[in-house]
XYZ file of C-alpha atoms in Angstrom:
555
model
C -10.726 17.518 -26.289
C -7.739 18.403 -24.110
C -5.419 17.131 -26.833
C -6.646 19.909 -29.140
C -3.992 21.994 -27.352
C -1.341 20.052 -29.244
C -3.316 18.965 -32.315
C -5.497 21.780 -33.640
C -4.768 25.158 -35.233
C -1.959 26.876 -37.086
C 0.070 27.442 -33.919
C 0.094 23.703 -33.349
C 1.737 22.870 -36.678
C 5.110 22.297 -34.947
C 3.393 19.977 -32.456
C 1.802 17.984 -35.278
C 5.174 17.686 -36.995
C 6.498 15.980 -33.885
C 3.566 13.556 -33.873
C 4.463 12.873 -37.500
C 7.982 12.098 -36.286
C 6.423 9.557 -33.904
C 4.788 7.849 -36.852
C 1.187 8.872 -36.101
C -1.159 9.465 -39.016
C -3.539 12.356 -39.475
C -6.437 9.976 -38.765
C -4.875 8.911 -35.452
C -4.285 12.511 -34.402
C -8.025 13.185 -34.563
C -8.690 10.539 -31.893
C -8.557 11.035 -28.094
C -4.951 10.876 -26.850
C -4.733 8.170 -24.188
C -1.650 7.936 -21.979
C -0.936 4.339 -20.995
C 1.195 4.728 -17.881
C 3.115 1.465 -17.752
C 5.259 0.423 -14.797
C 6.931 -2.360 -16.771
C 10.523 -3.097 -15.757
C 12.839 -6.072 -15.343
C 13.777 -5.642 -11.668
C 10.392 -5.961 -9.903
C 8.772 -9.441 -10.068
C 5.332 -7.850 -9.945
C 6.130 -5.809 -13.054
C 7.926 -8.177 -15.391
C 4.599 -9.129 -17.023
C 3.332 -5.585 -17.487
C 4.567 -5.459 -21.067
C 1.807 -7.948 -21.949
C -0.770 -5.972 -19.972
C 0.370 -2.788 -21.717
C 0.058 -4.300 -25.192
C -3.442 -5.592 -24.386
C -4.560 -2.162 -23.169
C -2.982 -0.481 -26.184
C -4.792 -2.820 -28.577
C -8.158 -2.225 -26.928
C -7.772 1.576 -26.785
C -6.957 1.664 -30.495
C -9.844 -0.670 -31.313
C -12.228 1.518 -29.305
C -11.226 4.657 -31.185
C -8.396 6.122 -29.129
C -4.785 6.981 -29.856
C -2.684 5.073 -27.273
C 0.738 6.317 -26.234
C 2.842 4.397 -23.718
C 4.741 6.348 -21.062
C 6.762 5.042 -18.083
C 6.377 4.994 -14.314
C 9.105 3.818 -11.959
C 8.775 1.212 -9.214
C 10.830 -0.248 -6.363
C 10.611 -3.872 -5.240
C 10.295 -3.608 -1.468
C 11.525 -7.174 -1.002
C 14.773 -6.514 -2.858
C 15.135 -3.098 -1.178
C 14.514 -4.550 2.306
C 17.082 -4.386 5.094
C 19.586 -1.956 3.563
C 19.730 1.656 2.361
C 17.460 0.714 -0.545
C 14.424 0.688 1.744
C 14.869 4.423 2.308
C 13.969 4.771 -1.376
C 10.686 2.855 -1.236
C 8.002 5.140 0.219
C 9.612 8.199 -1.346
C 8.968 6.838 -4.834
C 5.208 7.197 -4.287
C 5.546 10.959 -4.649
C 8.061 10.729 -7.508
C 5.565 8.557 -9.391
C 2.728 10.988 -8.739
C 4.831 13.972 -9.786
C 6.272 12.426 -12.944
C 2.897 11.122 -14.122
C 1.324 14.520 -13.553
C 4.157 16.046 -15.609
C 3.712 13.588 -18.495
C -0.075 13.938 -18.613
C -0.152 17.724 -18.385
C 2.802 18.378 -20.682
C 1.376 16.218 -23.473
C -2.320 17.085 -23.078
C -3.667 13.563 -22.524
C -7.424 13.148 -22.848
C -7.432 10.039 -20.666
C -5.146 7.534 -18.964
C -4.918 3.842 -18.247
C -2.584 3.282 -15.303
C -0.785 -0.066 -15.075
C 0.831 -0.449 -11.639
C 1.279 -3.428 -9.377
C 3.524 -2.924 -6.393
C 3.483 -1.064 -3.111
C 4.119 2.630 -3.850
C 3.336 2.357 -7.531
C -0.412 1.921 -6.999
C -0.970 4.832 -4.580
C 1.433 7.052 -6.517
C -0.583 6.620 -9.702
C -3.868 7.075 -7.817
C -2.504 10.352 -6.460
C -1.591 11.417 -9.985
C -5.021 10.436 -11.318
C -6.675 12.595 -8.662
C -4.426 15.542 -9.527
C -4.750 15.365 -13.291
C -8.470 14.453 -13.132
C -8.972 13.143 -16.647
C -10.880 9.889 -17.365
C -8.653 7.143 -15.935
C -8.853 3.382 -15.420
C -6.482 1.188 -13.375
C -5.472 -2.341 -14.307
C -2.741 -3.943 -12.231
C -0.388 -6.793 -13.110
C -2.046 -9.153 -10.615
C -0.828 -11.215 -7.660
C 1.775 -13.975 -7.637
C 0.692 -17.572 -7.099
C 1.551 -19.005 -3.693
C 4.585 -21.232 -3.367
C 4.575 -24.674 -1.743
C 6.961 -26.197 0.766
C 6.212 -29.495 2.520
C 2.700 -29.464 1.105
C 1.881 -26.059 2.581
C 1.347 -22.826 0.665
C 4.011 -20.173 1.204
C 4.622 -16.526 0.403
C 7.386 -13.959 0.821
C 6.722 -13.619 4.567
C 7.425 -17.364 4.865
C 10.810 -16.738 3.261
C 11.780 -13.906 5.604
C 10.647 -15.906 8.638
C 12.649 -18.915 7.442
C 15.796 -16.800 7.859
C 14.967 -16.288 11.540
C 14.085 -19.967 11.945
C 17.430 -20.952 10.416
C 19.254 -18.462 12.672
C 17.570 -20.100 15.668
C 18.883 -23.496 14.525
C 15.392 -24.869 13.904
C 15.821 -25.691 10.201
C 18.789 -26.770 8.119
C 20.537 -24.755 5.445
C 19.108 -27.204 2.896
C 15.576 -26.413 4.054
C 16.305 -22.681 3.860
C 17.467 -23.189 0.268
C 14.280 -25.103 -0.480
C 12.233 -22.130 0.729
C 14.398 -19.894 -1.440
C 13.685 -22.023 -4.511
C 9.932 -22.500 -4.006
C 8.517 -19.471 -2.202
C 8.053 -17.081 -5.137
C 7.103 -19.361 -8.077
C 5.649 -16.856 -10.578
C 5.654 -13.217 -11.543
C 3.166 -10.932 -9.798
C 2.785 -8.972 -6.588
C 3.676 -11.190 -3.600
C 0.863 -13.619 -2.882
C -0.405 -12.559 0.558
C -2.488 -9.569 1.626
C 0.598 -7.400 1.630
C 0.671 -3.732 0.654
C 0.618 -4.205 -3.124
C -2.375 -6.529 -3.093
C -4.048 -4.445 -0.400
C -3.816 -1.340 -2.571
C -4.904 -3.165 -5.734
C -7.974 -4.481 -3.888
C -8.728 -1.019 -2.493
C -8.348 0.478 -5.987
C -11.195 -1.806 -6.981
C -13.173 -0.979 -3.835
C -12.778 2.752 -4.329
C -14.118 2.434 -7.884
C -10.954 3.082 -9.932
C -10.266 -0.538 -10.953
C -12.488 -2.954 -12.863
C -13.948 -5.993 -11.057
C -11.173 -8.566 -10.644
C -8.387 -5.996 -10.652
C -7.316 -6.815 -7.115
C -7.284 -10.601 -7.267
C -6.956 -12.193 -10.736
C -3.500 -13.862 -10.655
C -0.764 -12.397 -12.817
C -0.314 -15.638 -14.768
C -3.997 -16.071 -15.686
C -5.103 -15.164 -19.208
C -8.103 -13.526 -17.525
C -5.662 -10.765 -16.535
C -4.988 -10.068 -20.242
C -8.723 -9.971 -20.919
C -9.161 -7.555 -18.014
C -6.484 -5.318 -19.538
C -8.436 -5.178 -22.788
C -11.599 -4.305 -20.862
C -9.678 -1.463 -19.230
C -8.821 -0.082 -22.667
C -12.467 -0.164 -23.677
C -13.524 1.294 -20.322
C -11.379 4.424 -20.548
C -12.969 5.303 -23.895
C -16.395 4.835 -22.316
C -15.412 7.192 -19.484
C -14.302 9.815 -22.005
C -17.632 9.550 -23.777
C -19.499 9.940 -20.466
C -17.016 12.511 -19.076
C -16.491 10.579 -15.840
C -13.275 11.671 -14.119
C -11.382 10.395 -11.043
C -12.760 13.046 -8.706
C -16.266 12.016 -9.706
C -15.366 8.543 -8.392
C -12.889 9.252 -5.559
C -15.336 11.039 -3.262
C -15.449 11.118 0.528
C -18.002 8.277 0.449
C -15.724 6.212 -1.820
C -12.850 6.551 0.657
C -15.147 5.442 3.455
C -16.029 2.387 1.332
C -12.315 1.716 0.901
C -11.763 2.034 4.647
C -14.549 -0.476 5.347
C -13.101 -2.895 2.795
C -9.665 -2.396 4.358
C -11.061 -3.559 7.697
C -12.953 -6.519 6.210
C -10.001 -7.746 4.115
C -7.372 -7.286 6.832
C -5.121 -5.110 4.664
C -1.595 -3.899 5.277
C -1.045 -1.052 7.757
C 0.541 0.854 4.860
C -2.973 1.606 3.622
C -3.184 3.988 6.582
C -0.421 5.998 4.896
C -1.720 5.754 1.364
C -5.470 6.338 1.701
C -4.999 9.766 3.389
C -2.402 10.748 0.776
C -4.675 9.794 -2.140
C -7.635 11.505 -0.481
C -5.509 14.633 0.003
C -4.889 14.800 -3.749
C -8.615 14.309 -4.416
C -9.475 17.237 -2.150
C -10.883 14.960 0.562
C -9.782 15.138 4.202
C -9.374 11.626 5.603
C -8.420 11.808 9.273
C -6.954 8.603 10.671
C -9.147 9.019 13.739
C -11.984 7.722 11.551
C -10.254 4.335 11.192
C -11.300 3.144 14.652
C -14.842 4.374 14.054
C -15.067 2.353 10.831
C -13.325 -0.617 12.464
C -15.771 -0.678 15.377
C -18.684 -1.473 13.059
C -16.925 -3.419 10.272
C -16.250 -7.142 10.866
C -12.990 -8.700 9.727
C -13.947 -11.359 7.157
C -10.606 -12.472 5.675
C -7.386 -13.861 7.136
C -5.054 -13.959 4.159
C -1.317 -14.465 4.607
C 0.405 -13.435 6.793
C -2.633 -13.428 9.116
C -3.866 -16.849 7.997
C -3.405 -19.779 5.611
C -5.220 -18.366 2.556
C -3.734 -16.446 -0.366
C -4.772 -14.070 -3.131
C -5.551 -16.920 -5.526
C -7.980 -18.267 -2.907
C -9.660 -14.881 -2.543
C -10.013 -14.724 -6.320
C -11.667 -18.150 -6.475
C -14.018 -17.132 -3.653
C -15.363 -14.214 -5.690
C -12.761 -11.537 -5.079
C -13.278 -8.023 -3.811
C -16.887 -7.848 -5.000
C -17.788 -10.933 -2.951
C -16.410 -9.246 0.183
C -18.353 -6.101 -0.703
C -21.495 -8.199 -1.094
C -21.066 -9.449 2.477
C -20.661 -5.912 3.825
C -23.742 -4.744 1.930
C -25.824 -7.124 4.063
C -25.290 -4.736 6.980
C -25.297 -1.530 4.914
C -21.571 -0.990 5.467
C -20.947 -0.044 1.819
C -22.497 2.861 -0.099
C -23.603 1.170 -3.307
C -24.835 4.295 -5.102
C -21.331 5.441 -6.052
C -19.998 5.591 -9.617
C -17.101 3.380 -10.749
C -14.854 3.078 -13.810
C -17.253 0.522 -15.260
C -19.539 3.476 -15.925
C -21.968 1.802 -13.534
C -22.642 2.086 -9.818
C -21.356 -0.339 -7.209
C -24.910 -1.647 -6.871
C -24.999 -2.504 -10.569
C -21.540 -4.126 -10.373
C -22.698 -6.321 -7.477
C -25.669 -7.826 -9.313
C -25.411 -11.615 -9.168
C -22.255 -11.588 -7.008
C -22.095 -14.254 -4.281
C -19.519 -15.515 -1.797
C -18.231 -18.758 -3.311
C -16.129 -19.925 -0.353
C -17.160 -19.070 3.226
C -13.863 -20.513 4.471
C -11.915 -17.800 2.615
C -14.450 -14.978 2.939
C -16.293 -15.433 6.205
C -20.029 -14.624 5.999
C -20.718 -11.393 7.846
C -22.738 -13.352 10.392
C -19.620 -15.393 11.280
C -16.570 -13.084 11.062
C -13.074 -13.659 12.374
C -13.557 -10.550 14.514
C -16.533 -8.271 15.067
C -14.249 -5.285 14.433
C -11.895 -4.530 11.558
C -8.381 -5.720 10.821
C -6.558 -2.457 11.650
C -6.487 -0.408 14.853
C -5.184 3.125 15.444
C -3.568 3.484 18.885
C -2.895 6.613 20.943
C -1.167 7.376 24.231
C 1.873 9.101 25.694
C 4.150 7.300 23.214
C 1.911 8.185 20.271
C -0.007 11.396 21.057
C -1.062 11.597 17.396
C -1.333 7.953 16.320
C 0.252 4.532 15.931
C -1.101 1.751 13.711
C -1.305 -2.036 14.127
C -2.704 -4.824 11.946
C -4.643 -6.438 14.765
C -5.984 -9.225 12.538
C -2.389 -10.539 12.441
C -1.816 -10.320 16.227
C -2.148 -13.485 18.312
C -4.749 -13.213 21.117
C -2.169 -13.349 23.928
C -0.421 -10.225 22.568
C -3.513 -8.023 22.234
C -2.692 -6.745 25.733
C 0.970 -6.763 26.721
C 3.422 -5.097 29.100
C 7.166 -5.451 28.933
C 10.534 -3.701 29.195
C 11.670 -1.483 26.344
C 14.675 -2.632 24.345
C 15.636 0.572 22.556
C 17.401 0.851 19.170
C 18.030 3.944 17.071
C 18.101 2.094 13.756
C 16.776 -1.095 12.198
C 20.192 -2.739 11.757
C 21.011 -2.648 15.476
C 17.655 -4.207 16.338
C 18.104 -7.062 13.856
C 21.576 -7.812 15.203
C 20.160 -8.023 18.741
C 17.252 -10.250 17.705
C 19.361 -12.691 15.700
C 22.035 -12.582 18.410
C 19.581 -13.936 20.982
C 19.570 -10.728 23.040
C 15.792 -10.253 22.831
C 13.784 -12.463 25.186
C 10.130 -13.270 25.807
C 8.211 -10.290 27.187
C 10.439 -7.613 25.634
C 9.124 -4.673 23.640
C 11.554 -3.778 20.856
C 11.566 -0.030 20.116
C 13.049 1.054 16.776
C 13.131 4.827 16.335
C 14.628 7.526 14.099
C 13.231 5.547 11.156
C 10.195 7.795 10.470
C 9.509 9.861 7.336
C 12.076 12.513 8.337
C 14.294 10.399 10.574
C 14.933 7.579 8.120
C 14.581 9.492 5.959
C 11.973 7.565 4.022
C 10.191 5.565 6.767
C 11.695 2.134 6.143
C 9.643 -1.051 6.449
C 10.568 -3.369 9.333
C 9.907 -6.765 7.759
C 13.374 -8.054 8.643
C 13.037 -7.543 12.423
C 9.407 -8.714 12.598
C 10.258 -11.817 10.564
C 13.312 -12.456 12.712
C 11.158 -12.247 15.855
C 8.663 -14.723 14.374
C 11.370 -17.021 13.041
C 13.105 -17.101 16.423
C 9.879 -18.341 17.987
C 9.124 -15.060 19.809
C 6.095 -13.936 17.763
C 3.648 -14.622 20.599
C 5.752 -13.021 23.363
C 7.629 -10.016 21.913
C 6.160 -6.742 20.602
C 7.763 -4.153 18.333
C 6.968 -0.457 18.049
C 8.500 2.014 15.623
C 8.091 5.411 13.999
C 8.897 3.542 10.785
C 6.409 1.253 9.128
C 5.769 -2.407 8.423
C 5.461 -4.494 5.318
C 2.057 -6.052 4.826
C 4.013 -9.283 5.222
C 4.681 -8.501 8.888
C 2.638 -10.192 11.590
C 2.523 -10.046 15.358
C 2.209 -7.117 17.781
C 3.934 -4.777 15.334
C 2.934 -1.140 15.917
C 4.170 1.391 13.386
C 3.681 4.961 12.175
C 4.188 6.248 15.731
C 3.606 9.984 15.491
C 5.158 12.415 16.218
C 8.332 10.623 15.166
C 11.613 10.640 17.071
C 13.353 12.962 14.606
C 11.043 15.844 15.554
C 11.212 15.119 19.268
C 8.182 12.866 19.566
C 7.838 10.938 22.853
C 9.198 7.743 21.251
C 12.576 9.550 21.333
C 12.320 9.831 25.126
C 11.922 6.110 25.910
C 14.861 4.631 27.794
C 16.104 1.063 28.045
C 14.015 -0.865 30.568
C 11.023 1.485 30.649
C 7.818 -0.524 30.870
C 5.702 -0.286 27.720
C 1.965 -0.942 27.994
C 0.076 -2.055 24.869
C -3.725 -2.427 24.913
C -4.946 -2.999 21.359
C -8.643 -3.608 22.240
C -8.683 -0.205 23.954
C -6.521 1.464 21.290
C -3.805 2.595 23.703
C 0.011 2.680 23.667
C 1.834 4.078 26.686
C 5.162 4.084 28.520
C 4.824 3.813 32.306
C 6.795 6.961 33.030
C 5.340 10.063 34.691
C 4.590 13.208 32.737
C 7.122 15.017 34.906
C 9.886 12.570 34.049
C 9.042 12.722 30.323
C 9.181 16.537 30.521
C 12.671 16.354 32.073
C 13.837 13.993 29.336
C 12.355 16.300 26.702
C 14.392 19.243 28.040
C 17.594 17.235 27.574
C 16.691 15.867 24.131
C 18.710 17.140 21.173
C 17.861 16.642 17.471
C 20.010 14.063 15.714
C 22.252 14.909 12.819
C 20.378 13.933 9.611
C 21.414 10.533 8.280
C 21.327 11.780 4.659
C 22.280 15.275 3.500
C 22.333 14.961 -0.286
C 20.088 14.006 -3.191
C 16.393 13.258 -3.311
C 16.217 11.879 0.240
C 17.475 15.183 1.660
C 14.835 17.135 -0.265
C 12.194 14.609 0.767
C 13.173 14.971 4.454
C 12.567 18.716 4.300
C 9.102 18.424 2.739
C 7.561 15.290 4.265
C 4.901 15.419 6.980
C 4.286 12.843 9.703
C 2.991 9.300 9.247
C -0.418 10.118 10.736
C -0.958 12.571 7.869
C -0.003 10.031 5.223
C 3.596 11.281 4.907
C 2.465 13.720 2.228
C 4.842 16.385 0.957
C 4.184 20.011 1.826
C 6.166 23.180 1.154
C 7.474 24.529 4.491
C 5.864 27.804 5.523
């Protein structure tokens, strides 16, 4: 066992004395050392219940013959961090989580891990760490929040952000805004739509690293506690069979995840996280493949914000496995791959059926014949831009309009709420990319303001930043190269005509190559917005959005 490095032999007597100081017995020290990486905290609603998940895992690991030790992982609540400097610290935590978990696992010679994440960067960060450390590992998340209810309709966090714009437009009263505030987020858990957290938890299941139900069982259900216990048993089974993350997270598994991404209509943030996780697993996942997968993978789900269904509805319909079962009908999933159950996907799918064709469309009757995400290219985005096309209204799939240019998120929000953006406009928010932000902030505030002001079907937004999974509309993010490195988005001027053609995967500004070249000659790099602390170090190491914003040592 790996833990023999700290348990066995004369030279390890000092190590054993420290385990004695922890209260562990000699009998416990002979068992596999299992790190339970818990993201429990009291600031993130999706994590406030993880203490119960952690205790359930701990109990099961001990019962199954392991020695559980709980260690921490940090997390940021994107909703609380939204719209101020805090959002610069969201994406960057993904790599802090991966690094710190690697440090804990390697320094203490863990034989296996159970990772307990829930929210946006927490899930991919721990998946990156699992791929690096490559010891038997199982994921069990905290589960999604239940939907809220206002006026008899289900609501989620995107409803709350859009209500702010609706109030600003004078369409609802302050009392109604307060009612949304009181009722929108009724329980603990990751926010109830197909936002980034739930997208990544579902894809963790699809990629084989989470047990069936991991992506969809609500946080407040006792079934989530039972799943946590199963995760504790499962990691001991993986140790016995010597099944490690890189045995599961293969190229084929990432292609399965990409297909599920398209079918579920996941957040565009998955286009940052899947390449980053694949990178750590030694797999190259080029974003060019997204359109190839999308072209043959129907979109089967329209969960909030794309439609009126929520994670609890997906769970009742059969969850991630039921969506997989639909895709298997057209051989869009490789079912021979190993999972953390110790069984193949094919074995996991035995007896699985779609229990609600209104929530999970049968593959013969999809919402769209192609997937929920599109990767765009053109003279604005020579590398890539990304849009959640399943959340775009039909009339905005092709759009032309004048550029309204802003060099930060705050200026754009002020213009939107001040009534300065009108139907037909294309809002351009730049210098918010991985380096420019730094930290690639999410643009949920401006997209929600556009929707709340009643402009969601007439105004587009493009940015070198990114979008929350709660965003909807013609919201195109991850434009690469970003403005901070002189990408063409930095050359757009007020009033330039922007042409968006999502069906044909194109994003262009109607300016000649000669004119763009002249503008490029005059362009000067901006002074960095942050020069100290972690964000400054992050800015120096981070790559572009089309590469997953991974960190690389400059050469």
